[in-house]
Amino acid sequence: MGCGRVGSTLAHILEAQTHTVAVVDSREAAFRRLGSGFAGKRVMGIGFDRDTLLEAGIEEAQAFAAVSSGDNSNILAARVARETFGVDNVVARIYDPGRAEVYQRLGIPTVATVRWTADQMMRRLLPHGTEPEWRDPTGTIRLAEVAVDPSWIGQRITRLESESGTRVAFLTRLGEGLLPGPDTVLQDGDLMHIIMRDEDGDRVEDVFRNRPESGH
């Protein structure tokens, strides 16, 4: 639902992966973003209207993305898709991060556009401490990018895990994701993505921003 920049991009990506796609929008002009090469279905209507969703094929859908410009419309459409039609994979784009957290706790996966963009910018502007990338719906566990003191370069990832009591979920190295193994060594420029309990954030930061203990 929604044929703006995000919706049209998603539609083309999914179609390129051989999925069958239907796009719903209340404005006929919005479908111009899809171009003449789009083979999927274009349905003009309100995205949370049941008849509109039925016309789009919601009863056979494996997934539903609500990416219109309105928070309320996105949440309402996502709830109808999940609760009325039983679609398992549902996600809603939300501009208000406060609302996104509420709906996330209600079991509706959300993407808070403004907050996500701001977080990405902050990670590059101030590469210190931890910047949460994801939290589980209970708020107990988080995935965070953690800044590491340069003195850790050359150390095994397993040592960082041992001294901090956390797990390194993955590294970003030269723009690509890397799953660390037992012999993986931290290199200059690596970005560390850590899984930790939310309450352990300060302690983990202390370990990572200080020099490794001598004698190891």
Tab-separated table of C-alpha atoms in Angstrom:
chain	number	residue	atom	x	y	z
A	1	MET	CA	0.000	0.000	0.000
A	2	GLY	CA	1.453	3.312	-1.145
A	3	CYS	CA	3.168	3.992	-4.462
A	4	GLY	CA	5.609	6.691	-3.442
A	5	ARG	CA	9.373	6.301	-3.653
A	6	VAL	CA	9.524	3.492	-1.096
A	7	GLY	CA	6.477	1.642	-2.374
A	8	SER	CA	7.492	1.742	-6.021
A	9	THR	CA	11.054	0.705	-5.155
A	10	LEU	CA	9.807	-2.241	-3.112
A	11	ALA	CA	7.486	-3.262	-5.938
A	12	HIS	CA	10.302	-3.347	-8.482
A	13	ILE	CA	12.678	-5.200	-6.138
A	14	LEU	CA	10.075	-7.847	-5.331
A	15	GLU	CA	9.094	-8.253	-8.949
A	16	ALA	CA	12.755	-8.617	-9.935
A	17	GLN	CA	12.916	-11.490	-7.444
A	18	THR	CA	10.044	-13.154	-9.355
A	19	HIS	CA	7.344	-12.360	-6.787
A	20	THR	CA	3.849	-11.414	-7.909
A	21	VAL	CA	3.138	-7.866	-6.723
A	22	ALA	CA	0.035	-5.721	-6.351
A	23	VAL	CA	0.307	-2.018	-5.545
A	24	VAL	CA	-2.533	-0.046	-3.928
A	25	ASP	CA	-2.734	3.740	-3.939
A	26	SER	CA	-5.560	6.261	-3.685
A	27	ARG	CA	-4.114	8.395	-6.481
A	28	GLU	CA	-3.951	7.094	-10.031
A	29	ALA	CA	-1.089	9.441	-10.847
A	30	ALA	CA	1.090	7.694	-8.241
A	31	PHE	CA	1.309	4.590	-10.433
A	32	ARG	CA	3.448	6.504	-12.916
A	33	ARG	CA	6.386	5.732	-10.624
A	34	LEU	CA	6.066	2.062	-11.564
A	35	GLY	CA	6.776	2.679	-15.230
A	36	SER	CA	5.509	0.717	-18.209
A	37	GLY	CA	7.698	-2.278	-17.450
A	38	PHE	CA	5.906	-3.166	-14.201
A	39	ALA	CA	3.888	-6.336	-14.747
A	40	GLY	CA	2.077	-6.398	-11.420
A	41	LYS	CA	-1.406	-5.245	-10.533
A	42	ARG	CA	-2.283	-1.594	-9.954
A	43	VAL	CA	-5.297	-1.077	-7.682
A	44	MET	CA	-6.671	2.390	-7.029
A	45	GLY	CA	-8.384	2.704	-3.665
A	46	ILE	CA	-7.968	3.114	0.078
A	47	GLY	CA	-5.394	0.677	1.386
A	48	PHE	CA	-7.294	-0.318	4.516
A	49	ASP	CA	-10.600	-0.828	2.682
A	50	ARG	CA	-11.440	-4.536	2.600
A	51	ASP	CA	-12.871	-4.496	-0.922
A	52	THR	CA	-9.766	-2.727	-2.200
A	53	LEU	CA	-7.511	-5.288	-0.522
A	54	LEU	CA	-9.587	-8.140	-1.894
A	55	GLU	CA	-9.239	-6.699	-5.403
A	56	ALA	CA	-5.479	-6.576	-4.863
A	57	GLY	CA	-5.443	-10.268	-3.942
A	58	ILE	CA	-4.902	-10.001	-0.194
A	59	GLU	CA	-6.384	-13.466	0.377
A	60	GLU	CA	-3.452	-15.023	-1.493
A	61	ALA	CA	-0.789	-12.631	-0.201
A	62	GLN	CA	2.275	-13.867	1.653
A	63	ALA	CA	3.226	-10.374	2.769
A	64	PHE	CA	1.868	-6.835	3.070
A	65	ALA	CA	3.779	-3.551	3.323
A	66	ALA	CA	1.992	-0.357	4.357
A	67	VAL	CA	4.200	2.478	3.111
A	68	SER	CA	1.834	5.367	2.429
A	69	SER	CA	2.543	8.856	3.757
A	70	GLY	CA	0.112	8.526	6.690
A	71	ASP	CA	0.911	6.804	9.979
A	72	ASN	CA	-2.721	6.111	10.850
A	73	SER	CA	-3.487	4.684	7.415
A	74	ASN	CA	-0.421	2.462	7.526
A	75	ILE	CA	-1.215	1.038	10.939
A	76	LEU	CA	-4.887	0.528	10.140
A	77	ALA	CA	-4.054	-1.213	6.866
A	78	ALA	CA	-1.435	-3.384	8.566
A	79	ARG	CA	-3.916	-4.451	11.235
A	80	VAL	CA	-6.585	-5.285	8.644
A	81	ALA	CA	-4.071	-7.341	6.641
A	82	ARG	CA	-2.959	-9.278	9.699
A	83	GLU	CA	-6.122	-9.554	11.798
A	84	THR	CA	-8.796	-9.799	9.099
A	85	PHE	CA	-6.978	-11.622	6.327
A	86	GLY	CA	-4.336	-13.495	8.339
A	87	VAL	CA	-1.265	-12.275	6.425
A	88	ASP	CA	1.779	-13.412	8.391
A	89	ASN	CA	4.432	-11.017	7.097
A	90	VAL	CA	3.209	-7.465	7.681
A	91	VAL	CA	5.213	-4.282	8.128
A	92	ALA	CA	4.157	-0.638	8.482
A	93	ARG	CA	6.206	2.489	7.906
A	94	ILE	CA	5.732	4.991	10.731
A	95	TYR	CA	7.061	8.542	10.789
A	96	ASP	CA	6.509	9.038	14.527
A	97	PRO	CA	9.087	6.908	16.424
A	98	GLY	CA	6.959	7.026	19.585
A	99	ARG	CA	4.084	5.389	17.770
A	100	ALA	CA	6.409	2.894	16.145
A	101	GLU	CA	7.561	1.610	19.540
A	102	VAL	CA	3.965	1.231	20.727
A	103	TYR	CA	2.891	-0.759	17.687
A	104	GLN	CA	6.073	-2.834	17.781
A	105	ARG	CA	5.106	-3.951	21.281
A	106	LEU	CA	1.650	-4.854	19.965
A	107	GLY	CA	3.271	-7.227	17.518
A	108	ILE	CA	3.080	-5.076	14.387
A	109	PRO	CA	6.569	-4.734	12.891
A	110	THR	CA	7.259	-1.105	12.063
A	111	VAL	CA	9.959	0.984	10.433
A	112	ALA	CA	10.232	4.493	11.897
A	113	THR	CA	11.549	6.365	8.871
A	114	VAL	CA	12.752	9.593	10.486
A	115	ARG	CA	14.263	7.871	13.514
A	116	TRP	CA	16.046	5.298	11.362
A	117	THR	CA	17.568	7.992	9.157
A	118	ALA	CA	18.608	10.071	12.177
A	119	ASP	CA	20.188	7.042	13.848
A	120	GLN	CA	22.178	6.244	10.717
A	121	MET	CA	23.445	9.829	10.553
A	122	MET	CA	24.326	9.897	14.260
A	123	ARG	CA	26.380	6.713	13.947
A	124	ARG	CA	28.573	8.449	11.403
A	125	LEU	CA	28.668	11.891	13.040
A	126	LEU	CA	29.467	10.665	16.552
A	127	PRO	CA	31.103	7.230	16.360
A	128	HIS	CA	31.268	6.739	20.118
A	129	GLY	CA	29.267	4.627	22.505
A	130	THR	CA	26.395	2.469	21.285
A	131	GLU	CA	23.678	3.295	18.787
A	132	PRO	CA	20.759	0.809	18.880
A	133	GLU	CA	19.922	-0.670	15.492
A	134	TRP	CA	17.166	-3.021	16.690
A	135	ARG	CA	15.359	-3.954	19.892
A	136	ASP	CA	13.242	-7.008	20.480
A	137	PRO	CA	9.558	-6.244	21.172
A	138	THR	CA	10.054	-6.616	24.949
A	139	GLY	CA	12.872	-4.056	24.987
A	140	THR	CA	15.208	-6.545	26.703
A	141	ILE	CA	17.690	-7.335	23.939
A	142	ARG	CA	19.234	-4.909	21.497
A	143	LEU	CA	21.503	-5.020	18.486
A	144	ALA	CA	23.852	-2.048	18.551
A	145	GLU	CA	26.789	-0.674	16.647
A	146	VAL	CA	29.513	-0.128	19.243
A	147	ALA	CA	32.576	2.070	18.840
A	148	VAL	CA	35.834	0.300	19.669
A	149	ASP	CA	39.109	1.838	20.873
A	150	PRO	CA	41.816	1.564	18.160
A	151	SER	CA	43.965	-0.431	20.578
A	152	TRP	CA	41.663	-3.417	19.985
A	153	ILE	CA	42.721	-3.613	16.324
A	154	GLY	CA	44.570	-6.875	15.807
A	155	GLN	CA	42.743	-8.629	18.648
A	156	ARG	CA	40.535	-11.659	18.078
A	157	ILE	CA	36.798	-11.039	18.132
A	158	THR	CA	36.460	-13.877	20.653
A	159	ARG	CA	38.505	-11.845	23.130
A	160	LEU	CA	36.182	-8.869	22.780
A	161	GLU	CA	33.243	-11.181	23.393
A	162	SER	CA	34.880	-12.769	26.421
A	163	GLU	CA	35.838	-9.504	28.133
A	164	SER	CA	32.559	-7.723	27.400
A	165	GLY	CA	30.223	-10.658	28.024
A	166	THR	CA	28.418	-10.031	24.713
A	167	ARG	CA	28.229	-11.582	21.273
A	168	VAL	CA	29.398	-9.980	18.066
A	169	ALA	CA	26.500	-10.538	15.678
A	170	PHE	CA	28.434	-9.374	12.614
A	171	LEU	CA	31.030	-6.934	11.318
A	172	THR	CA	30.750	-4.440	8.506
A	173	ARG	CA	34.088	-4.543	6.684
A	174	LEU	CA	34.740	-2.501	3.543
A	175	GLY	CA	31.008	-2.030	3.089
A	176	GLU	CA	30.119	-5.714	3.347
A	177	GLY	CA	28.697	-7.789	6.178
A	178	LEU	CA	30.954	-10.428	7.745
A	179	LEU	CA	30.051	-13.175	10.204
A	180	PRO	CA	33.070	-13.547	12.511
A	181	GLY	CA	34.594	-16.941	13.205
A	182	PRO	CA	36.836	-18.052	16.083
A	183	ASP	CA	39.955	-16.753	14.289
A	184	THR	CA	38.529	-13.436	13.037
A	185	VAL	CA	40.703	-10.461	13.992
A	186	LEU	CA	39.448	-6.886	14.263
A	187	GLN	CA	40.776	-4.698	11.451
A	188	ASP	CA	41.010	-0.944	11.071
A	189	GLY	CA	37.696	0.415	9.778
A	190	ASP	CA	35.568	-2.491	10.982
A	191	LEU	CA	32.138	-1.613	12.366
A	192	MET	CA	31.089	-3.859	15.252
A	193	HIS	CA	27.447	-4.914	15.655
A	194	ILE	CA	26.815	-6.386	19.095
A	195	ILE	CA	23.931	-8.339	20.619
A	196	MET	CA	23.469	-7.459	24.295
A	197	ARG	CA	20.978	-7.032	27.070
A	198	ASP	CA	19.732	-3.454	27.097
A	199	GLU	CA	20.809	-2.978	30.720
A	200	ASP	CA	24.420	-3.919	29.893
A	201	GLY	CA	25.021	-1.058	27.462
A	202	ASP	CA	27.157	1.118	29.752
A	203	ARG	CA	29.343	-1.781	30.882
A	204	VAL	CA	29.932	-2.916	27.307
A	205	GLU	CA	30.857	0.608	26.246
A	206	ASP	CA	33.438	0.782	29.059
A	207	VAL	CA	35.134	-2.396	27.851
A	208	PHE	CA	35.171	-1.401	24.200
A	209	ARG	CA	36.379	2.174	24.639
A	210	ASN	CA	39.272	1.205	26.914
A	211	ARG	CA	42.503	-0.561	26.025
A	212	PRO	CA	42.596	-4.365	26.314
A	213	GLU	CA	43.872	-5.693	29.591
A	214	SER	CA	47.583	-6.551	29.477
A	215	GLY	CA	48.778	-10.090	29.919
A	216	HIS	CA	46.288	-11.690	27.488
